[in-house]
Coordinates of N, CA and C in Angstrom, one line a residue:
M12 N -10.9 -4.9 45.7 CA -11.2 -4.9 44.3 C -10.6 -3.7 43.6
H13 N -10.0 -4.0 42.4 CA -9.4 -2.9 41.6 C -10.3 -2.3 40.6
T14 N -10.4 -1.0 40.6 CA -11.3 -0.4 39.6 C -10.4 0.2 38.5
S15 N -10.9 0.2 37.3 CA -10.1 0.8 36.2 C -10.1 2.3 36.3
T16 N -8.9 2.8 36.1 CA -8.8 4.3 36.1 C -8.4 4.8 34.7
E17 N -8.4 6.0 34.6 CA -7.9 6.6 33.3 C -6.5 6.3 33.0
D18 N -5.6 6.2 34.1 CA -4.2 5.9 33.9 C -4.1 4.5 33.4
D19 N -4.9 3.5 34.0 CA -4.8 2.1 33.5 C -5.1 2.0 32.0
Q20 N -6.1 2.8 31.6 CA -6.5 2.7 30.2 C -5.4 3.2 29.3
Q21 N -4.8 4.3 29.7 CA -3.7 4.8 28.9 C -2.5 3.9 28.8
A22 N -2.2 3.2 29.9 CA -1.1 2.3 29.9 C -1.3 1.1 29.0
T23 N -2.5 0.7 28.7 CA -2.8 -0.4 27.8 C -3.1 0.0 26.4
A24 N -3.1 1.3 26.1 CA -3.5 1.7 24.8 C -2.4 1.3 23.8
D25 N -2.8 1.1 22.6 CA -1.8 0.7 21.5 C -0.9 1.9 21.2
P26 N 0.3 1.7 21.0 CA 1.2 2.8 20.6 C 0.8 3.4 19.3
V27 N 1.1 4.7 19.1 CA 0.8 5.4 17.9 C 1.8 5.0 16.9
D28 N 1.4 4.7 15.7 CA 2.2 4.3 14.6 C 2.6 5.6 13.9
V29 N 3.8 6.0 13.9 CA 4.2 7.3 13.3 C 3.9 7.3 11.8
D30 N 4.0 6.1 11.1 CA 3.7 6.1 9.7 C 2.2 6.4 9.4
D31 N 1.4 6.0 10.4 CA 0.0 6.3 10.2 C -0.3 7.8 10.3
L32 N 0.4 8.5 11.2 CA 0.2 9.9 11.3 C 0.8 10.6 10.0
A33 N 1.9 10.2 9.5 CA 2.5 10.8 8.3 C 1.6 10.6 7.1
A34 N 1.1 9.3 7.0 CA 0.2 9.0 5.9 C -1.1 9.8 5.9
S35 N -1.6 10.0 7.1 CA -2.9 10.7 7.2 C -2.7 12.2 7.0
D36 N -1.6 12.7 7.3 CA -1.3 14.1 7.1 C -1.0 14.5 5.6
D37 N -0.4 13.6 4.9 CA 0.2 13.9 3.6 C -0.8 13.6 2.4
G38 N -1.7 12.7 2.6 CA -2.5 12.3 1.4 C -4.0 12.4 1.6
P39 N -4.7 12.2 0.6 CA -6.2 12.2 0.7 C -6.7 11.1 1.6
T40 N -7.8 11.3 2.3 CA -8.3 10.3 3.2 C -9.3 9.4 2.5
V41 N -9.8 9.8 1.3 CA -10.7 9.0 0.5 C -10.0 8.3 -0.6
P42 N -9.8 6.9 -0.5 CA -9.0 6.2 -1.5 C -9.4 6.5 -2.9
E43 N -10.7 6.7 -3.2 CA -11.2 6.9 -4.5 C -10.7 8.2 -5.1
L44 N -10.2 9.1 -4.3 CA -9.7 10.4 -4.7 C -8.2 10.5 -4.7
D45 N -7.6 9.4 -4.3 CA -6.1 9.4 -4.1 C -5.5 8.9 -5.4
P46 N -4.7 9.7 -6.1 CA -4.1 9.3 -7.3 C -3.1 8.1 -7.1
E47 N -2.4 8.1 -6.0 CA -1.5 7.0 -5.7 C -2.2 5.6 -5.6
A48 N -3.4 5.6 -4.9 CA -4.2 4.4 -4.8 C -4.7 4.0 -6.2
A49 N -5.2 5.0 -7.0 CA -5.7 4.7 -8.3 C -4.6 4.1 -9.2
L50 N -3.4 4.7 -9.1 CA -2.3 4.1 -9.9 C -2.0 2.7 -9.5
L51 N -1.9 2.4 -8.2 CA -1.6 1.1 -7.8 C -2.7 0.1 -8.2
C52 N -3.9 0.5 -8.1 CA -5.1 -0.3 -8.5 C -4.9 -0.7 -10.0
A53 N -4.7 0.3 -10.8 CA -4.6 0.1 -12.3 C -3.4 -0.8 -12.6
L54 N -2.3 -0.6 -11.9 CA -1.1 -1.4 -12.1 C -1.3 -2.8 -11.7
L55 N -2.0 -3.1 -10.6 CA -2.3 -4.4 -10.2 C -3.2 -5.2 -11.2
H56 N -4.1 -4.4 -11.9 CA -5.0 -5.1 -12.8 C -4.7 -5.1 -14.2
T57 N -3.6 -4.4 -14.6 CA -3.2 -4.4 -16.0 C -2.6 -5.7 -16.5
A58 N -3.0 -6.1 -17.7 CA -2.5 -7.3 -18.3 C -1.4 -6.9 -19.3
D59 N -1.2 -5.6 -19.5 CA -0.2 -5.1 -20.4 C 1.2 -5.0 -19.7
T60 N 2.0 -6.0 -19.9 CA 3.3 -6.0 -19.2 C 4.2 -4.9 -19.7
A61 N 4.1 -4.6 -20.9 CA 5.0 -3.5 -21.4 C 4.6 -2.2 -20.7
E62 N 3.4 -1.9 -20.6 CA 2.9 -0.7 -19.9 C 3.3 -0.8 -18.4
A63 N 3.2 -1.9 -17.8 CA 3.6 -2.1 -16.4 C 5.1 -1.8 -16.2
R64 N 5.9 -2.3 -17.2 CA 7.4 -2.1 -17.1 C 7.7 -0.6 -17.3
H65 N 7.0 0.1 -18.2 CA 7.2 1.5 -18.4 C 6.9 2.3 -17.1
I66 N 5.8 2.0 -16.5 CA 5.4 2.7 -15.3 C 6.3 2.5 -14.2
T67 N 6.7 1.2 -13.9 CA 7.6 0.9 -12.8 C 9.0 1.4 -13.0
A68 N 9.4 1.7 -14.3 CA 10.7 2.3 -14.6 C 10.7 3.8 -14.3
Q69 N 9.6 4.4 -14.2 CA 9.5 5.8 -14.1 C 9.4 6.3 -12.6
L70 N 9.0 5.4 -11.7 CA 8.8 5.8 -10.3 C 9.7 4.9 -9.4
I71 N 9.8 5.4 -8.2 CA 10.5 4.7 -7.1 C 9.6 4.8 -5.8
E72 N 9.9 4.0 -4.9 CA 9.1 3.9 -3.6 C 8.9 5.2 -3.0
D73 N 10.0 6.0 -3.0 CA 10.0 7.3 -2.3 C 9.1 8.4 -3.0
D74 N 8.7 8.1 -4.2 CA 7.8 9.0 -4.9 C 6.4 9.1 -4.3
F75 N 6.0 8.1 -3.5 CA 4.7 8.1 -2.9 C 4.6 8.8 -1.6
L76 N 3.6 9.6 -1.4 CA 3.4 10.3 -0.1 C 3.0 9.3 1.0
N77 N 2.1 8.3 0.6 CA 1.7 7.3 1.6 C 2.8 6.3 1.6
P78 N 3.5 6.1 2.8 CA 4.6 5.1 2.8 C 4.2 3.7 2.5
R79 N 2.9 3.3 2.9 CA 2.5 1.9 2.6 C 2.3 1.8 1.1
Y80 N 1.8 2.8 0.4 CA 1.6 2.7 -1.0 C 3.0 2.6 -1.7
G81 N 3.9 3.3 -1.2 CA 5.3 3.2 -1.7 C 5.9 1.8 -1.5
Q82 N 5.6 1.2 -0.4 CA 6.1 -0.2 -0.2 C 5.4 -1.2 -1.1
L83 N 4.1 -1.0 -1.3 CA 3.4 -1.8 -2.3 C 3.9 -1.7 -3.7
F84 N 4.2 -0.4 -4.0 CA 4.8 -0.2 -5.4 C 6.1 -0.9 -5.5
A85 N 6.9 -0.8 -4.5 CA 8.3 -1.4 -4.6 C 8.1 -2.9 -4.8
V86 N 7.2 -3.6 -4.2 CA 7.0 -5.0 -4.4 C 6.4 -5.3 -5.8
L87 N 5.5 -4.4 -6.3 CA 5.0 -4.5 -7.6 C 6.1 -4.4 -8.6
A88 N 6.9 -3.4 -8.4 CA 8.0 -3.1 -9.4 C 9.0 -4.3 -9.4
E89 N 9.3 -4.9 -8.3 CA 10.2 -6.1 -8.3 C 9.6 -7.2 -9.1
L90 N 8.3 -7.4 -8.9 CA 7.6 -8.5 -9.6 C 7.6 -8.2 -11.1
V91 N 7.3 -7.0 -11.5 CA 7.3 -6.6 -12.9 C 8.7 -6.8 -13.5
A92 N 9.8 -6.4 -12.8 CA 11.1 -6.5 -13.3 C 11.6 -7.9 -13.4
A93 N 11.0 -8.8 -12.6 CA 11.3 -10.2 -12.7 C 10.5 -10.9 -13.7
E94 N 9.6 -10.2 -14.3 CA 8.6 -10.7 -15.3 C 7.7 -11.8 -14.7
E95 N 7.4 -11.6 -13.5 CA 6.4 -12.4 -12.7 C 5.0 -11.8 -12.7
P96 N 4.0 -12.5 -12.5 CA 2.7 -11.9 -12.3 C 2.7 -10.9 -11.2
H97 N 2.0 -9.8 -11.4 CA 2.0 -8.7 -10.4 C 0.6 -8.4 -10.0
H98 N -0.3 -9.3 -9.9 CA -1.7 -9.1 -9.4 C -1.7 -9.2 -7.9
A99 N -2.8 -8.8 -7.3 CA -2.9 -8.7 -5.9 C -2.5 -10.0 -5.1
P100 N -3.0 -11.2 -5.5 CA -2.6 -12.3 -4.7 C -1.1 -12.6 -4.7
R101 N -0.4 -12.3 -5.9 CA 1.0 -12.5 -6.0 C 1.8 -11.4 -5.1
V102 N 1.3 -10.2 -5.1 CA 1.9 -9.2 -4.2 C 1.7 -9.6 -2.8
L103 N 0.6 -10.1 -2.4 CA 0.4 -10.5 -1.0 C 1.3 -11.7 -0.7
A104 N 1.5 -12.6 -1.6 CA 2.4 -13.7 -1.4 C 3.9 -13.2 -1.2
A105 N 4.3 -12.3 -2.1 CA 5.6 -11.7 -2.0 C 5.8 -11.0 -0.6
L106 N 4.8 -10.3 -0.2 CA 4.9 -9.6 1.1 C 5.0 -10.6 2.2
S107 N 4.2 -11.7 2.1 CA 4.2 -12.7 3.2 C 5.6 -13.5 3.2
N108 N 6.0 -13.8 2.0 CA 7.3 -14.6 1.9 C 8.5 -13.7 2.4
G109 N 8.3 -12.4 2.3 CA 9.4 -11.5 2.7 C 9.3 -11.2 4.2
G110 N 8.3 -11.7 4.9 CA 8.1 -11.5 6.3 C 7.6 -10.1 6.6
R111 N 6.9 -9.5 5.7 CA 6.5 -8.1 5.8 C 5.1 -7.9 6.3
L112 N 4.4 -9.0 6.6 CA 3.0 -8.9 7.0 C 2.9 -9.1 8.5
A113 N 4.0 -9.2 9.3 CA 3.9 -9.4 10.7 C 3.5 -8.2 11.5
G114 N 2.8 -8.3 12.5 CA 2.5 -7.3 13.4 C 1.5 -6.2 12.9
H115 N 1.5 -5.1 13.6 CA 0.6 -4.0 13.3 C 0.9 -3.4 11.9
H116 N 2.2 -3.2 11.7 CA 2.6 -2.6 10.4 C 2.2 -3.5 9.2
G117 N 2.4 -4.8 9.4 CA 2.0 -5.8 8.4 C 0.5 -5.8 8.1
Q118 N -0.3 -5.6 9.1 CA -1.7 -5.5 8.9 C -2.1 -4.3 8.2
L119 N -1.4 -3.2 8.5 CA -1.7 -1.9 7.7 C -1.3 -2.1 6.3
L120 N -0.2 -2.8 6.0 CA 0.2 -3.0 4.6 C -0.8 -3.9 3.9
A121 N -1.3 -4.9 4.6 CA -2.3 -5.8 4.0 C -3.6 -5.0 3.7
D122 N -4.0 -4.2 4.6 CA -5.2 -3.4 4.5 C -5.0 -2.4 3.3
A123 N -3.8 -1.8 3.1 CA -3.6 -0.9 2.0 C -3.7 -1.7 0.7
L124 N -3.2 -2.9 0.7 CA -3.3 -3.7 -0.6 C -4.7 -4.0 -0.9
Q125 N -5.5 -4.4 0.1 CA -6.9 -4.6 -0.1 C -7.6 -3.4 -0.6
T126 N -7.3 -2.3 0.0 CA -8.0 -1.0 -0.5 C -7.7 -0.7 -1.9
V127 N -6.4 -0.8 -2.3 CA -6.1 -0.5 -3.7 C -6.6 -1.5 -4.7
T128 N -6.6 -2.8 -4.2 CA -7.1 -3.9 -5.1 C -8.6 -3.7 -5.4
L129 N -9.4 -3.3 -4.5 CA -10.8 -3.2 -4.6 C -11.3 -1.9 -5.1
L130 N -10.4 -1.0 -5.4 CA -10.8 0.4 -5.7 C -11.6 0.5 -7.0
G131 N -11.2 -0.3 -8.0 CA -12.0 -0.3 -9.2 C -11.5 0.6 -10.3
T132 N -10.3 1.1 -10.2 CA -9.7 2.0 -11.2 C -9.4 1.1 -12.5
P133 N -9.9 1.6 -13.6 CA -9.6 0.8 -14.8 C -8.2 0.9 -15.2
A134 N -7.6 -0.2 -15.7 CA -6.2 -0.3 -16.1 C -6.0 0.4 -17.4
V135 N -7.1 0.8 -18.1 CA -6.9 1.4 -19.5 C -6.1 2.7 -19.4
G136 N -6.3 3.5 -18.4 CA -5.7 4.8 -18.3 C -4.4 4.8 -17.5
L137 N -3.7 3.7 -17.4 CA -2.6 3.6 -16.5 C -1.5 4.6 -16.7
R138 N -1.2 4.9 -17.9 CA -0.1 5.8 -18.2 C -0.6 7.2 -17.8
T139 N -1.8 7.5 -18.0 CA -2.4 8.8 -17.6 C -2.3 9.1 -16.1
L140 N -2.5 8.0 -15.3 CA -2.4 8.1 -13.9 C -1.0 8.4 -13.5

């Protein structure tokens, strides 16, 4: 009979996602206090397309400390530039259609989208964010 050892448990552990470590070191751990998350939430919920165009013209994906938030912003910016709806279900569809939701990284991206979608930041102060 084989008994589980500490070595067996380490061998089956999930690999560490380097993006997770970078994101956890660089940004706030409470989404409600994270200005990047607040900006994305307001951008997802704004109906003011002129304001959305203005914001997406000022930033790029690399401006975000959290790499997943940067990736979400890039998708949002593409949708805004194409004059398509940029609400959460449309962003999710764009991610899915682009094959970006596969595997562990895809799950983290979907979780980040859910976090910012449900944050509750009002779209009224979008430019301030």
